[in-house]
PDB file of C-alpha atoms in Angstrom:
ATOM      1  CA  UNK A   1     131.940 145.382 105.197  1.00 86.00           C
ATOM      2  CA  UNK A   2     128.777 143.987 106.767  1.00 92.00           C
ATOM      3  CA  UNK A   3     128.177 147.155 108.788  1.00 96.00           C
ATOM      4  CA  UNK A   4     128.714 149.371 105.744  1.00 97.00           C
ATOM      5  CA  UNK A   5     126.202 147.359 103.729  1.00 96.00           C
ATOM      6  CA  UNK A   6     123.688 147.413 106.574  1.00 97.00           C
ATOM      7  CA  UNK A   7     123.938 151.213 106.697  1.00 98.00           C
ATOM      8  CA  UNK A   8     123.598 151.507 102.923  1.00 98.00           C
ATOM      9  CA  UNK A   9     120.616 149.164 102.786  1.00 97.00           C
ATOM     10  CA  UNK A  10     118.785 150.707 105.737  1.00 97.00           C
ATOM     11  CA  UNK A  11     119.449 154.341 104.758  1.00 96.00           C
ATOM     12  CA  UNK A  12     117.417 156.648 106.991  1.00 95.00           C
ATOM     13  CA  UNK A  13     115.921 153.633 108.797  1.00 96.00           C
ATOM     14  CA  UNK A  14     119.179 152.544 110.401  1.00 96.00           C
ATOM     15  CA  UNK A  15     118.821 151.652 114.069  1.00 95.00           C
ATOM     16  CA  UNK A  16     122.289 153.090 114.790  1.00 96.00           C
ATOM     17  CA  UNK A  17     123.006 156.704 115.677  1.00 95.00           C
ATOM     18  CA  UNK A  18     126.587 156.504 114.332  1.00 97.00           C
ATOM     19  CA  UNK A  19     129.079 153.921 113.134  1.00 97.00           C
ATOM     20  CA  UNK A  20     132.723 153.339 112.320  1.00 98.00           C
ATOM     21  CA  UNK A  21     134.212 151.047 109.720  1.00 97.00           C
ATOM     22  CA  UNK A  22     137.809 149.884 109.674  1.00 96.00           C
ATOM     23  CA  UNK A  23     139.619 148.924 106.474  1.00 95.00           C
ATOM     24  CA  UNK A  24     136.504 148.444 104.353  1.00 94.00           C
ATOM     25  CA  UNK A  25     137.404 146.742 101.065  1.00 93.00           C
ATOM     26  CA  UNK A  26     135.789 149.362  98.820  1.00 96.00           C
ATOM     27  CA  UNK A  27     136.158 147.343  95.620  1.00 97.00           C
ATOM     28  CA  UNK A  28     136.653 143.551  95.865  1.00 96.00           C
ATOM     29  CA  UNK A  29     137.685 143.313  92.202  1.00 96.00           C
ATOM     30  CA  UNK A  30     140.615 145.655  92.871  1.00 95.00           C
ATOM     31  CA  UNK A  31     141.333 143.971  96.208  1.00 95.00           C
ATOM     32  CA  UNK A  32     141.889 140.669  94.453  1.00 95.00           C
ATOM     33  CA  UNK A  33     144.284 142.320  91.973  1.00 95.00           C
ATOM     34  CA  UNK A  34     146.477 143.774  94.705  1.00 95.00           C
ATOM     35  CA  UNK A  35     146.312 140.593  96.774  1.00 95.00           C
ATOM     36  CA  UNK A  36     147.583 138.668  93.752  1.00 95.00           C
ATOM     37  CA  UNK A  37     150.881 140.527  93.542  1.00 95.00           C
ATOM     38  CA  UNK A  38     153.749 138.247  94.649  1.00 95.00           C
ATOM     39  CA  UNK A  39     154.459 139.883  98.018  1.00 93.00           C
ATOM     40  CA  UNK A  40     150.793 140.264  98.992  1.00 93.00           C
ATOM     41  CA  UNK A  41     150.040 136.754  97.797  1.00 93.00           C
ATOM     42  CA  UNK A  42     152.679 135.407 100.156  1.00 91.00           C
ATOM     43  CA  UNK A  43     151.972 137.711 103.118  1.00 90.00           C
ATOM     44  CA  UNK A  44     148.192 137.801 103.029  1.00 92.00           C
ATOM     45  CA  UNK A  45     146.317 135.982 100.307  1.00 95.00           C
ATOM     46  CA  UNK A  46     147.497 132.419 100.726  1.00 94.00           C
ATOM     47  CA  UNK A  47     147.602 132.567 104.526  1.00 95.00           C
ATOM     48  CA  UNK A  48     144.202 134.174 104.884  1.00 95.00           C
ATOM     49  CA  UNK A  49     142.676 131.616 102.505  1.00 97.00           C
ATOM     50  CA  UNK A  50     144.100 128.791 104.630  1.00 97.00           C
ATOM     51  CA  UNK A  51     142.567 130.331 107.774  1.00 97.00           C
ATOM     52  CA  UNK A  52     139.199 130.584 106.074  1.00 97.00           C
ATOM     53  CA  UNK A  53     139.419 126.952 104.991  1.00 97.00           C
ATOM     54  CA  UNK A  54     140.274 125.956 108.554  1.00 97.00           C
ATOM     55  CA  UNK A  55     137.139 127.730 109.778  1.00 96.00           C
ATOM     56  CA  UNK A  56     134.998 125.849 107.248  1.00 96.00           C
ATOM     57  CA  UNK A  57     136.580 122.532 108.218  1.00 95.00           C
ATOM     58  CA  UNK A  58     135.855 123.131 111.909  1.00 95.00           C
ATOM     59  CA  UNK A  59     132.218 123.806 111.029  1.00 95.00           C
ATOM     60  CA  UNK A  60     131.868 121.369 108.143  1.00 92.00           C
ATOM     61  CA  UNK A  61     128.622 119.921 109.480  1.00 92.00           C
ATOM     62  CA  UNK A  62     126.951 123.280 108.857  1.00 93.00           C
ATOM     63  CA  UNK A  63     128.087 123.488 105.236  1.00 91.00           C
ATOM     64  CA  UNK A  64     127.661 119.889 104.068  1.00 87.00           C
ATOM     65  CA  UNK A  65     125.394 119.784 101.056  1.00 89.00           C
ATOM     66  CA  UNK A  66     125.692 123.553 100.600  1.00 92.00           C
ATOM     67  CA  UNK A  67     129.189 123.640  99.089  1.00 95.00           C
ATOM     68  CA  UNK A  68     131.645 121.142  97.697  1.00 94.00           C
ATOM     69  CA  UNK A  69     134.057 120.834 100.630  1.00 94.00           C
ATOM     70  CA  UNK A  70     136.808 119.414  98.385  1.00 95.00           C
ATOM     71  CA  UNK A  71     136.645 122.525  96.191  1.00 96.00           C
ATOM     72  CA  UNK A  72     136.807 124.732  99.275  1.00 97.00           C
ATOM     73  CA  UNK A  73     139.837 122.826 100.586  1.00 96.00           C
ATOM     74  CA  UNK A  74     141.582 123.242  97.223  1.00 97.00           C
ATOM     75  CA  UNK A  75     141.408 127.061  97.471  1.00 97.00           C
ATOM     76  CA  UNK A  76     144.841 128.681  97.448  1.00 96.00           C
ATOM     77  CA  UNK A  77     143.635 132.284  97.396  1.00 97.00           C
ATOM     78  CA  UNK A  78     140.818 134.369  98.835  1.00 97.00           C
ATOM     79  CA  UNK A  79     139.459 134.684  95.294  1.00 96.00           C
ATOM     80  CA  UNK A  80     139.248 130.885  94.975  1.00 97.00           C
ATOM     81  CA  UNK A  81     137.718 130.605  98.449  1.00 98.00           C
ATOM     82  CA  UNK A  82     135.120 133.245  97.621  1.00 97.00           C
ATOM     83  CA  UNK A  83     134.280 131.406  94.416  1.00 97.00           C
ATOM     84  CA  UNK A  84     133.984 127.958  96.020  1.00 97.00           C
ATOM     85  CA  UNK A  85     132.443 129.037  99.331  1.00 97.00           C
ATOM     86  CA  UNK A  86     131.375 132.630 100.009  1.00 97.00           C
ATOM     87  CA  UNK A  87     129.417 133.293  96.822  1.00 97.00           C
ATOM     88  CA  UNK A  88     127.643 129.930  97.063  1.00 95.00           C
ATOM     89  CA  UNK A  89     126.800 130.080 100.779  1.00 96.00           C
ATOM     90  CA  UNK A  90     125.310 133.550 100.453  1.00 95.00           C
ATOM     91  CA  UNK A  91     123.278 132.699  97.337  1.00 95.00           C
ATOM     92  CA  UNK A  92     125.058 134.716  94.672  1.00 97.00           C
ATOM     93  CA  UNK A  93     124.850 133.605  91.034  1.00 96.00           C
ATOM     94  CA  UNK A  94     128.600 133.875  90.585  1.00 97.00           C
ATOM     95  CA  UNK A  95     131.762 135.297  92.090  1.00 97.00           C
ATOM     96  CA  UNK A  96     131.420 138.389  89.895  1.00 97.00           C
ATOM     97  CA  UNK A  97     127.856 138.867  91.161  1.00 98.00           C
ATOM     98  CA  UNK A  98     129.101 138.623  94.768  1.00 97.00           C
ATOM     99  CA  UNK A  99     131.951 141.080  94.218  1.00 97.00           C
ATOM    100  CA  UNK A 100     129.777 143.553  92.299  1.00 96.00           C
ATOM    101  CA  UNK A 101     127.086 143.430  94.979  1.00 95.00           C
ATOM    102  CA  UNK A 102     129.561 143.828  97.826  1.00 94.00           C
ATOM    103  CA  UNK A 103     131.392 146.795  96.268  1.00 96.00           C
ATOM    104  CA  UNK A 104     131.048 149.536  98.901  1.00 97.00           C
ATOM    105  CA  UNK A 105     132.416 152.242  96.597  1.00 96.00           C
ATOM    106  CA  UNK A 106     129.073 152.373  94.762  1.00 96.00           C
ATOM    107  CA  UNK A 107     126.985 152.829  97.909  1.00 98.00           C
ATOM    108  CA  UNK A 108     128.374 155.885  99.721  1.00 98.00           C
ATOM    109  CA  UNK A 109     125.377 157.999  98.651  1.00 98.00           C
ATOM    110  CA  UNK A 110     123.016 155.545 100.384  1.00 98.00           C
ATOM    111  CA  UNK A 111     124.543 156.060 103.847  1.00 98.00           C
ATOM    112  CA  UNK A 112     122.311 158.254 106.037  1.00 97.00           C
ATOM    113  CA  UNK A 113     123.930 157.516 109.411  1.00 97.00           C
ATOM    114  CA  UNK A 114     127.059 159.384 110.562  1.00 97.00           C
ATOM    115  CA  UNK A 115     129.953 157.095 109.654  1.00 98.00           C
ATOM    116  CA  UNK A 116     133.681 157.360 110.206  1.00 98.00           C
ATOM    117  CA  UNK A 117     135.558 155.226 107.669  1.00 98.00           C
ATOM    118  CA  UNK A 118     139.138 154.507 108.714  1.00 97.00           C
ATOM    119  CA  UNK A 119     141.306 153.289 105.858  1.00 96.00           C
ATOM    120  CA  UNK A 120     144.969 153.144 104.981  1.00 95.00           C
ATOM    121  CA  UNK A 121     146.348 154.007 101.550  1.00 94.00           C
ATOM    122  CA  UNK A 122     148.668 150.973 101.733  1.00 92.00           C
ATOM    123  CA  UNK A 123     145.946 148.430 102.581  1.00 94.00           C
ATOM    124  CA  UNK A 124     146.286 145.496 100.158  1.00 92.00           C
ATOM    125  CA  UNK A 125     142.626 144.581 100.743  1.00 92.00           C
ATOM    126  CA  UNK A 126     141.505 148.109  99.937  1.00 92.00           C
ATOM    127  CA  UNK A 127     144.101 149.965  97.894  1.00 92.00           C
ATOM    128  CA  UNK A 128     143.996 153.728  98.266  1.00 93.00           C
ATOM    129  CA  UNK A 129     143.243 154.320  94.589  1.00 94.00           C
ATOM    130  CA  UNK A 130     139.831 152.646  94.849  1.00 94.00           C
ATOM    131  CA  UNK A 131     138.591 154.590  97.871  1.00 97.00           C
ATOM    132  CA  UNK A 132     135.731 156.789  96.588  1.00 97.00           C
ATOM    133  CA  UNK A 133     137.169 160.037  97.931  1.00 97.00           C
ATOM    134  CA  UNK A 134     135.017 162.211  95.648  1.00 97.00           C
ATOM    135  CA  UNK A 135     131.768 160.520  96.702  1.00 98.00           C
ATOM    136  CA  UNK A 136     132.755 160.656 100.358  1.00 98.00           C
ATOM    137  CA  UNK A 137     133.605 164.360 100.112  1.00 97.00           C
ATOM    138  CA  UNK A 138     130.066 164.995  98.813  1.00 98.00           C
ATOM    139  CA  UNK A 139     128.410 162.981 101.587  1.00 98.00           C
ATOM    140  CA  UNK A 140     126.883 164.676 104.622  1.00 96.00           C
ATOM    141  CA  UNK A 141     127.167 161.419 106.559  1.00 97.00           C
ATOM    142  CA  UNK A 142     130.476 159.748 105.716  1.00 98.00           C
ATOM    143  CA  UNK A 143     133.841 161.019 106.906  1.00 98.00           C
ATOM    144  CA  UNK A 144     137.040 159.375 105.712  1.00 98.00           C
ATOM    145  CA  UNK A 145     140.108 159.128 107.903  1.00 97.00           C
ATOM    146  CA  UNK A 146     142.798 158.002 105.470  1.00 96.00           C
ATOM    147  CA  UNK A 147     146.295 157.266 106.732  1.00 93.00           C
ATOM    148  CA  UNK A 148     149.347 156.832 104.527  1.00 91.00           C
ATOM    149  CA  UNK A 149     150.347 153.645 106.351  1.00 89.00           C
ATOM    150  CA  UNK A 150     148.469 151.113 108.421  1.00 87.00           C
ATOM    151  CA  UNK A 151     147.978 148.126 106.178  1.00 85.00           C
ATOM    152  CA  UNK A 152     144.846 146.088 106.655  1.00 86.00           C
ATOM    153  CA  UNK A 153     143.432 146.701 110.134  1.00 85.00           C
ATOM    154  CA  UNK A 154     146.959 147.301 111.425  1.00 82.00           C
ATOM    155  CA  UNK A 155     147.461 150.962 112.241  1.00 81.00           C
ATOM    156  CA  UNK A 156     150.249 150.010 114.622  1.00 77.00           C
ATOM    157  CA  UNK A 157     152.335 153.001 115.614  1.00 79.00           C
ATOM    158  CA  UNK A 158     153.864 151.716 118.824  1.00 70.00           C
ATOM    159  CA  UNK A 159     157.105 149.861 119.361  1.00 71.00           C
ATOM    160  CA  UNK A 160     156.486 146.149 118.694  1.00 70.00           C
ATOM    161  CA  UNK A 161     152.755 146.715 119.020  1.00 62.00           C
ATOM    162  CA  UNK A 162     153.058 147.488 122.739  1.00 74.00           C
ATOM    163  CA  UNK A 163     150.270 149.568 124.291  1.00 79.00           C
ATOM    164  CA  UNK A 164     147.394 151.288 122.557  1.00 83.00           C
ATOM    165  CA  UNK A 165     147.727 151.578 118.795  1.00 86.00           C
ATOM    166  CA  UNK A 166     146.485 154.371 116.548  1.00 90.00           C
ATOM    167  CA  UNK A 167     143.454 152.201 115.766  1.00 91.00           C
ATOM    168  CA  UNK A 168     142.724 151.753 119.477  1.00 91.00           C
ATOM    169  CA  UNK A 169     143.027 155.467 120.227  1.00 92.00           C
ATOM    170  CA  UNK A 170     140.888 156.595 117.260  1.00 95.00           C
ATOM    171  CA  UNK A 171     138.195 154.028 118.023  1.00 96.00           C
ATOM    172  CA  UNK A 172     137.994 155.001 121.704  1.00 96.00           C
ATOM    173  CA  UNK A 173     137.973 158.702 120.846  1.00 96.00           C
ATOM    174  CA  UNK A 174     135.221 158.275 118.239  1.00 97.00           C
ATOM    175  CA  UNK A 175     133.023 156.056 120.413  1.00 97.00           C
ATOM    176  CA  UNK A 176     133.397 158.441 123.361  1.00 97.00           C
ATOM    177  CA  UNK A 177     132.483 161.400 121.120  1.00 96.00           C
ATOM    178  CA  UNK A 178     129.404 159.590 119.835  1.00 96.00           C
ATOM    179  CA  UNK A 179     128.188 158.789 123.352  1.00 94.00           C
ATOM    180  CA  UNK A 180     128.936 162.298 124.653  1.00 95.00           C
ATOM    181  CA  UNK A 181     127.029 163.825 121.735  1.00 94.00           C
ATOM    182  CA  UNK A 182     124.345 161.237 121.081  1.00 90.00           C
ATOM    183  CA  UNK A 183     121.471 163.674 121.652  1.00 89.00           C
ATOM    184  CA  UNK A 184     122.897 166.050 119.040  1.00 89.00           C
ATOM    185  CA  UNK A 185     123.651 163.222 116.615  1.00 87.00           C
ATOM    186  CA  UNK A 186     120.118 161.830 116.903  1.00 79.00           C
ATOM    187  CA  UNK A 187     118.773 165.162 115.627  1.00 73.00           C
ATOM    188  CA  UNK A 188     120.925 165.090 112.492  1.00 69.00           C
TER     189      UNK A 188
END
């Protein structure tokens, strides 16, 4: 998400010759809807929120006076955490302002650096229906690699996660291709 927004903001002035994003949440509003379904709430939303709270608690000295720690601790979902912590820490007027600003689906046209976006249609953080396929297909810089399965940053296709996963293999292949062809890519 951060890399995507850097590329969109810097446009032709990006300091990178190429990039790859993995499981970008294209539309946070839609992400929160899918994460609120009962199964996703149990598997992802609640657990991820607790991990985020744990991170804040371990670094509380940094955030004292910036956010209300009690409100952060009371978060039961990522949505609540974003409202009590993320939006405030990063200076957004509201949660809606944060989500609207961070929506990657509106910024594909701003990318001017070759980018491979790896996403899965079954990612609860980035449901397939909100991936801007039309905008990506019109971009000279963004290529979408969309798998049917893979979840959020999973892409496990090996028995019990043993050995290199699909994600590992694609990442290595892409990075190697970029380095082998960097002189050609720089001219693009």
